[in-house]
Amino acid sequence: MRSFIFSVMLLGSLLAFLTSQALAGNEVSIIDKAVLASARPIHPISAGETSTKPPADQSVQTPRPDGHRSVPVVSTLRPRIFIRADEATLGTGMTLSELRMRGNSPAYKDWVVYDGEAKGFGSLPEVAMRYLLRGDRNDALSVGEFIADRSFPLNEHTSAAAAIYYSAIAFDWVRNALPDEMAVRIAARLVAGADHLIGGVKSPSINHNYSMVSLHAVSMVALAIYGEGAAFDQKARAYLELTDDHFLKDNMLFETFRQKGGTWGEGNHYSQFVVFHPFLMTLRGLQTATDKDYFAIIRDQYDNFLEPMAKFIVANFRPDFTQERIGDVTLRVAPGGTFMRPLIDLLTAELADKKLQGQMRSFSEELSAYYGPGLVSEVYGWMMMISFDAKLPDEPSYKTLPLTMRLGKNAYEHIMFRNGWEESSTMITYISGDHYTDHQHLDKGNFLIYKKGGLTIDGGGYPSMYGQNWSNYSTRTLAHNCVLIFDPAEKPHEGVRGIEVYPDGGQRIERGTQSHRTWLDYLAISKERGLNTADVLAFDADASSRYNYVKSDLSTGYGNKAEWVDRQLLYLPQADYLIVKDRVISAEPLEKAWLLHFEETPQIDGKVPATGVTDYRNAAVTIAQRTGSVDLGGKTVDYSGKLFVKSLLPAKRTISAIGGPGYEYYNRKADKNFPPEKPFAPIMEPGNWRIELSPQKASAATVFLNAFEIADSSVKKMAPVSYIRSKDKKMEGVFFQSQGVQYIALFSASLDKRGNDFQRAGLPVRYTQRTSSPADHILTELEPGKKVKVLINGRSIGSFETTSAGVLSFHDEGVGARKVEILAE
């Protein structure tokens, strides 16, 4: 007995020493096997076994000193991360036996194929899972030796975190087959890695991806080292306490996700791959390994933000099954060879809504059809084994999802309009919310149009962060389909890393305001620094798909140079028409420009511009097209979209075409092109051309009114479009004289800089128009919830009520001269 006590004490001292050495960055030496053998008996494991019969799954509840919550209790049995020992009573989720059943199921055959060696940190979980499935101890030892003998790449945060959490997961899966001496070395190395990242958990930024990957690494290390001795158990509990705090305490991460409605603002690389993925994997690991199911807490206490998160992921996919190019994006906009599908399937498994679960499962299957077997690379097959549940429903189809979505209401404000879910359908994306991190662009009010290819695109890409292109083009308003206001008081200044940053006329540049510990901290600094860059003032989606409408206040984003800026989008899905109206009011006359970016050379009034800058005085119609194709591996998508843009206001205008080699990233005011350090890959659609629509004379108040016909290459000519103004001058808008149904769309003509409430058109409203076929009338910016009577040529066609967004719509079967009166009832 005395000998046993001495051995335990010796092991405890040894663990403390090894941990301290690892924390100091020192290599951990080989431990004398005899010493470890005397400290803890090693159970022999023969080939084909995973372990001897483990003890009962017992742990002690640890009360929190602050009385806040209990620290999650970790199962004493292994495996525990994502896969549970058959005998485990703590945690919920798939057991080892169930994993092996999946390994023999045809539904999972594509993901049980890895036969490579442990060649990098990313390969460790796949080799470790092979051990769980086949029981070959050589696989376990190869994983253990790899982790024990290699240092983590700590020079880059995201890569370091990935190496650490992959190692922790793999170690848990093979631990029962490793010698104790090796396990101690690995545990010490994992602690050193976790402590390198722990700053992102102790002092987190609830809006930034660094904290998310740090959280994933630290929590997985906690689950991996637990049970390796008192010193490691103490570390594990400390890590789990930090994790629990990060999730639940003081309006931190869960509250942030709830307030954002499951959305995220770091662009379509970081949001999905570096935020959602590590976040959901952390929750799943804790769910299987502990007594605390954070998914259930989200469902019960945080407005179940998992469901809008699922819709947000789908809303970011275009009809060609590549992602919208929003924010800092990489080649992963085409997510073949990534873990996009495991991410979707893991999230799908945790949805409480069975209908949405079927829609998401249907979507992930369609994603696989487009990308083929290469959608999930071989090294990520293990993620499918733990995430995909073949028993979940795959009905109804994702094509039954709403055609209009407003996601991140009163926060990020990602809005999607579609006229269908087919490959040939139109999709319009509109970004109009708050600013959170540097990976977001200065793009509030940016809209993207897709039909058989990207017709209006997000310029630039993700070059070297804080470099010349990133600082002076890709992240700036200039590279987006927005409005510019040129204030002569804006001058070049020194930016991050000494880069000279030139004014572009765009939205305020905010850098270094992305570290917010809690949601309340963000709200406080948001008001102070103007991070509440945009607000949606009105949003409406007609139940019969006659129109979709949004109006946003973008004023704060432009700072003091703007007294008022708003943008309105009115989309007519059945006709595939779009109207964009902007009010831009400055305190004094300033030059302004309205931007639209294209991948291919546009035509201006039938003329093809030369490379450089070409001005077209009083031009009216811009035509853009998208040609070519994209081969995704499973399917090839052909591009044949076409876009007509009729510029109606300002009446006296200049359309400047800018682009071609040497001018793709050109700033007119700086007279410089800002190319990236390396050329952007074509799949990123960085844009080669843009138009700038400007009034010929600077003014304080400027209105831009542009009408779009969204079509394909079979359409040769735009439908006749004209500017209309009500007889009482209260409203102005667009008349589409199309075949079949014609369309009259009206907006308030007010230029009141006091804002939305003062810009509404008061009743009565009177206008005249001659139509040659029945017409739909859509009037916006009226008083919401107002009961009105509509008279045409003196006869009532009925009583109506404006929507909560202040929209009135009605259909007129008559033709010829139409005198329309909107009267209050």
mmCIF file of C-alpha atoms in Angstrom, residues 14-221:
data_model
loop_
_atom_site.group_PDB
_atom_site.id
_atom_site.type_symbol
_atom_site.label_atom_id
_atom_site.label_comp_id
_atom_site.label_asym_id
_atom_site.label_seq_id
_atom_site.Cartn_x
_atom_site.Cartn_y
_atom_site.Cartn_z
ATOM 1 C CA LEU A 14 6.129 13.943 -12.772
ATOM 2 C CA LEU A 15 2.974 15.272 -14.416
ATOM 3 C CA ALA A 16 3.474 18.667 -12.834
ATOM 4 C CA PHE A 17 7.078 18.755 -14.043
ATOM 5 C CA LEU A 18 6.180 17.728 -17.572
ATOM 6 C CA THR A 19 3.396 20.258 -17.762
ATOM 7 C CA SER A 20 5.648 23.056 -16.529
ATOM 8 C CA GLN A 21 8.300 22.073 -19.087
ATOM 9 C CA ALA A 22 5.778 22.056 -21.892
ATOM 10 C CA LEU A 23 4.395 25.419 -20.833
ATOM 11 C CA ALA A 24 7.921 26.793 -20.880
ATOM 12 C CA GLY A 25 8.281 25.583 -24.472
ATOM 13 C CA ASN A 26 10.773 22.857 -23.613
ATOM 14 C CA GLU A 27 10.750 19.468 -25.302
ATOM 15 C CA VAL A 28 9.451 16.710 -23.026
ATOM 16 C CA SER A 29 11.945 13.883 -22.702
ATOM 17 C CA ILE A 30 11.202 10.169 -22.850
ATOM 18 C CA ILE A 31 9.936 8.940 -19.489
ATOM 19 C CA ASP A 32 11.312 5.832 -17.876
ATOM 20 C CA LYS A 33 8.732 3.146 -18.534
ATOM 21 C CA ALA A 34 9.443 1.449 -15.236
ATOM 22 C CA VAL A 35 8.612 4.596 -13.297
ATOM 23 C CA LEU A 36 5.306 4.997 -15.099
ATOM 24 C CA ALA A 37 4.552 1.326 -14.750
ATOM 25 C CA SER A 38 4.937 1.614 -11.008
ATOM 26 C CA ALA A 39 2.740 4.697 -10.936
ATOM 27 C CA ARG A 40 -0.165 3.446 -13.022
ATOM 28 C CA PRO A 41 -0.761 -0.086 -14.238
ATOM 29 C CA ILE A 42 -0.813 -0.410 -18.033
ATOM 30 C CA HIS A 43 -3.575 -2.658 -19.304
ATOM 31 C CA PRO A 44 -2.317 -4.754 -22.231
ATOM 32 C CA ILE A 45 -4.307 -4.273 -25.454
ATOM 33 C CA SER A 46 -4.158 -6.869 -28.143
ATOM 34 C CA ALA A 47 -4.665 -6.234 -31.841
ATOM 35 C CA GLY A 48 -8.322 -5.818 -32.671
ATOM 36 C CA GLU A 49 -9.228 -4.444 -29.232
ATOM 37 C CA THR A 50 -9.786 -0.842 -28.253
ATOM 38 C CA SER A 51 -9.376 -1.322 -24.520
ATOM 39 C CA THR A 52 -9.991 -3.628 -21.640
ATOM 40 C CA LYS A 53 -13.371 -3.334 -19.989
ATOM 41 C CA PRO A 54 -13.390 0.159 -18.513
ATOM 42 C CA PRO A 55 -14.535 1.118 -15.044
ATOM 43 C CA ALA A 56 -17.939 2.622 -14.370
ATOM 44 C CA ASP A 57 -18.524 6.093 -15.866
ATOM 45 C CA GLN A 58 -18.245 8.163 -12.695
ATOM 46 C CA SER A 59 -17.341 11.793 -12.231
ATOM 47 C CA VAL A 60 -17.826 14.319 -9.476
ATOM 48 C CA GLN A 61 -19.945 17.427 -10.001
ATOM 49 C CA THR A 62 -17.729 20.463 -9.473
ATOM 50 C CA PRO A 63 -19.568 23.510 -8.124
ATOM 51 C CA ARG A 64 -18.502 26.905 -9.457
ATOM 52 C CA PRO A 65 -16.983 29.243 -6.856
ATOM 53 C CA ASP A 66 -19.015 32.138 -8.272
ATOM 54 C CA GLY A 67 -22.235 30.144 -7.973
ATOM 55 C CA HIS A 68 -22.882 30.778 -11.661
ATOM 56 C CA ARG A 69 -23.180 27.230 -12.994
ATOM 57 C CA SER A 70 -21.572 23.877 -12.641
ATOM 58 C CA VAL A 71 -18.576 23.000 -14.769
ATOM 59 C CA PRO A 72 -19.496 20.276 -17.287
ATOM 60 C CA VAL A 73 -18.779 16.837 -15.857
ATOM 61 C CA VAL A 74 -16.537 14.773 -18.144
ATOM 62 C CA SER A 75 -17.055 11.084 -18.745
ATOM 63 C CA THR A 76 -14.255 8.927 -17.381
ATOM 64 C CA LEU A 77 -14.494 6.539 -20.318
ATOM 65 C CA ARG A 78 -12.902 6.731 -23.757
ATOM 66 C CA PRO A 79 -13.543 7.457 -26.500
ATOM 67 C CA ARG A 80 -15.623 10.444 -25.484
ATOM 68 C CA ILE A 81 -15.144 13.236 -28.069
ATOM 69 C CA PHE A 82 -17.863 12.893 -30.771
ATOM 70 C CA ILE A 83 -17.974 9.118 -30.114
ATOM 71 C CA ARG A 84 -18.910 7.597 -26.767
ATOM 72 C CA ALA A 85 -17.765 4.397 -25.136
ATOM 73 C CA ASP A 86 -20.553 1.832 -25.216
ATOM 74 C CA GLU A 87 -20.635 1.736 -21.416
ATOM 75 C CA ALA A 88 -20.790 5.546 -21.015
ATOM 76 C CA THR A 89 -23.673 6.963 -19.029
ATOM 77 C CA LEU A 90 -22.594 10.594 -19.278
ATOM 78 C CA GLY A 91 -23.125 12.472 -22.508
ATOM 79 C CA THR A 92 -25.410 11.763 -25.420
ATOM 80 C CA GLY A 93 -24.740 10.793 -28.995
ATOM 81 C CA MET A 94 -23.183 8.068 -31.089
ATOM 82 C CA THR A 95 -21.442 5.154 -29.351
ATOM 83 C CA LEU A 96 -18.449 3.191 -30.568
ATOM 84 C CA SER A 97 -20.669 0.286 -31.571
ATOM 85 C CA GLU A 98 -22.874 2.621 -33.569
ATOM 86 C CA LEU A 99 -19.798 4.063 -35.290
ATOM 87 C CA ARG A 100 -18.772 0.571 -36.333
ATOM 88 C CA MET A 101 -22.265 -0.061 -37.642
ATOM 89 C CA ARG A 102 -21.903 3.061 -39.761
ATOM 90 C CA GLY A 103 -18.561 1.756 -40.958
ATOM 91 C CA ASN A 104 -20.350 -1.260 -42.402
ATOM 92 C CA SER A 105 -23.297 0.686 -43.831
ATOM 93 C CA PRO A 106 -23.509 1.493 -47.570
ATOM 94 C CA ALA A 107 -24.712 4.995 -46.628
ATOM 95 C CA TYR A 108 -21.242 5.789 -45.257
ATOM 96 C CA LYS A 109 -19.054 3.882 -47.734
ATOM 97 C CA ASP A 110 -17.673 7.029 -49.376
ATOM 98 C CA TRP A 111 -16.157 8.196 -46.076
ATOM 99 C CA VAL A 112 -14.444 5.012 -44.859
ATOM 100 C CA VAL A 113 -11.721 5.099 -47.455
ATOM 101 C CA TYR A 114 -8.680 6.733 -45.869
ATOM 102 C CA ASP A 115 -5.675 4.429 -46.068
ATOM 103 C CA GLY A 116 -2.891 6.971 -45.716
ATOM 104 C CA GLU A 117 -0.450 7.488 -42.896
ATOM 105 C CA ALA A 118 -0.336 10.190 -40.256
ATOM 106 C CA LYS A 119 1.394 12.792 -42.427
ATOM 107 C CA GLY A 120 0.098 15.992 -40.886
ATOM 108 C CA PHE A 121 -2.024 17.217 -38.009
ATOM 109 C CA GLY A 122 -5.083 17.314 -40.260
ATOM 110 C CA SER A 123 -4.750 13.591 -41.006
ATOM 111 C CA LEU A 124 -4.678 12.484 -37.361
ATOM 112 C CA PRO A 125 -8.428 12.114 -36.740
ATOM 113 C CA GLU A 126 -8.846 10.028 -39.898
ATOM 114 C CA VAL A 127 -6.092 7.612 -38.870
ATOM 115 C CA ALA A 128 -7.441 7.530 -35.315
ATOM 116 C CA MET A 129 -10.940 6.733 -36.589
ATOM 117 C CA ARG A 130 -9.485 3.915 -38.653
ATOM 118 C CA TYR A 131 -8.197 2.509 -35.377
ATOM 119 C CA LEU A 132 -11.665 2.751 -33.825
ATOM 120 C CA LEU A 133 -13.191 0.991 -36.812
ATOM 121 C CA ARG A 134 -10.575 -1.720 -37.351
ATOM 122 C CA GLY A 135 -8.746 -2.007 -34.054
ATOM 123 C CA ASP A 136 -5.218 -2.086 -35.498
ATOM 124 C CA ARG A 137 -3.000 -0.821 -32.680
ATOM 125 C CA ASN A 138 -0.367 0.265 -35.185
ATOM 126 C CA ASP A 139 -2.739 3.033 -36.311
ATOM 127 C CA ALA A 140 -3.117 4.192 -32.719
ATOM 128 C CA LEU A 141 0.615 4.173 -32.114
ATOM 129 C CA SER A 142 1.313 6.099 -35.322
ATOM 130 C CA VAL A 143 -1.073 8.818 -34.146
ATOM 131 C CA GLY A 144 0.417 8.897 -30.675
ATOM 132 C CA GLU A 145 3.989 9.037 -31.937
ATOM 133 C CA PHE A 146 3.134 11.838 -34.366
ATOM 134 C CA ILE A 147 1.669 14.047 -31.626
ATOM 135 C CA ALA A 148 4.323 13.180 -29.059
ATOM 136 C CA ASP A 149 7.236 13.916 -31.383
ATOM 137 C CA ARG A 150 6.133 17.103 -33.130
ATOM 138 C CA SER A 151 5.719 20.683 -32.051
ATOM 139 C CA PHE A 152 2.601 22.603 -32.965
ATOM 140 C CA PRO A 153 2.907 25.336 -35.645
ATOM 141 C CA LEU A 154 2.270 28.260 -33.325
ATOM 142 C CA ASN A 155 3.201 31.134 -35.652
ATOM 143 C CA GLU A 156 -0.292 31.435 -37.208
ATOM 144 C CA HIS A 157 -3.338 31.396 -34.969
ATOM 145 C CA THR A 158 -5.880 29.472 -37.037
ATOM 146 C CA SER A 159 -3.359 26.831 -38.133
ATOM 147 C CA ALA A 160 -2.135 26.420 -34.569
ATOM 148 C CA ALA A 161 -5.672 25.951 -33.289
ATOM 149 C CA ALA A 162 -6.436 23.360 -35.978
ATOM 150 C CA ALA A 163 -3.284 21.358 -35.191
ATOM 151 C CA ILE A 164 -4.166 21.371 -31.512
ATOM 152 C CA TYR A 165 -7.818 20.385 -31.774
ATOM 153 C CA TYR A 166 -7.137 17.712 -34.377
ATOM 154 C CA SER A 167 -4.462 16.291 -32.068
ATOM 155 C CA ALA A 168 -6.763 16.381 -29.038
ATOM 156 C CA ILE A 169 -9.554 14.579 -30.878
ATOM 157 C CA ALA A 170 -7.230 11.919 -32.249
ATOM 158 C CA PHE A 171 -5.541 11.405 -28.883
ATOM 159 C CA ASP A 172 -8.876 10.745 -27.207
ATOM 160 C CA TRP A 173 -9.747 8.118 -29.808
ATOM 161 C CA VAL A 174 -6.480 6.198 -29.519
ATOM 162 C CA ARG A 175 -5.663 6.791 -25.846
ATOM 163 C CA ASN A 176 -6.697 3.312 -24.704
ATOM 164 C CA ALA A 177 -4.048 1.762 -26.960
ATOM 165 C CA LEU A 178 -1.145 4.039 -25.950
ATOM 166 C CA PRO A 179 1.501 3.474 -23.281
ATOM 167 C CA ASP A 180 0.982 5.754 -20.298
ATOM 168 C CA GLU A 181 4.391 7.355 -20.772
ATOM 169 C CA MET A 182 3.408 8.466 -24.269
ATOM 170 C CA ALA A 183 0.018 9.662 -23.057
ATOM 171 C CA VAL A 184 1.618 11.897 -20.441
ATOM 172 C CA ARG A 185 3.917 13.446 -23.029
ATOM 173 C CA ILE A 186 0.983 14.069 -25.348
ATOM 174 C CA ALA A 187 -1.196 15.521 -22.603
ATOM 175 C CA ALA A 188 1.578 17.898 -21.595
ATOM 176 C CA ARG A 189 2.052 18.967 -25.204
ATOM 177 C CA LEU A 190 -1.703 19.560 -25.574
ATOM 178 C CA VAL A 191 -1.722 21.719 -22.441
ATOM 179 C CA ALA A 192 1.135 23.795 -23.812
ATOM 180 C CA GLY A 193 -0.795 24.263 -27.052
ATOM 181 C CA ALA A 194 -4.024 25.162 -25.295
ATOM 182 C CA ASP A 195 -2.282 27.687 -23.074
ATOM 183 C CA HIS A 196 -0.771 29.302 -26.163
ATOM 184 C CA LEU A 197 -4.320 29.945 -27.415
ATOM 185 C CA ILE A 198 -6.038 30.579 -24.117
ATOM 186 C CA GLY A 199 -5.909 34.345 -24.423
ATOM 187 C CA GLY A 200 -8.659 34.114 -27.038
ATOM 188 C CA VAL A 201 -10.861 32.415 -24.432
ATOM 189 C CA LYS A 202 -9.867 34.331 -21.298
ATOM 190 C CA SER A 203 -10.163 37.689 -23.055
ATOM 191 C CA PRO A 204 -12.382 36.814 -25.988
ATOM 192 C CA SER A 205 -13.872 38.816 -28.788
ATOM 193 C CA ILE A 206 -17.403 37.568 -29.239
ATOM 194 C CA ASN A 207 -17.434 38.871 -32.832
ATOM 195 C CA HIS A 208 -14.144 37.426 -34.072
ATOM 196 C CA ASN A 209 -13.087 34.058 -35.470
ATOM 197 C CA TYR A 210 -9.851 33.897 -33.444
ATOM 198 C CA SER A 211 -11.820 33.380 -30.259
ATOM 199 C CA MET A 212 -13.897 30.656 -31.896
ATOM 200 C CA VAL A 213 -10.986 28.494 -33.001
ATOM 201 C CA SER A 214 -9.257 29.099 -29.668
ATOM 202 C CA LEU A 215 -12.392 27.979 -27.859
ATOM 203 C CA HIS A 216 -12.590 24.818 -29.949
ATOM 204 C CA ALA A 217 -8.950 23.928 -29.309
ATOM 205 C CA VAL A 218 -9.019 24.648 -25.579
ATOM 206 C CA SER A 219 -12.257 22.742 -24.975
ATOM 207 C CA MET A 220 -11.129 19.714 -26.995
ATOM 208 C CA VAL A 221 -7.858 19.657 -25.048
#
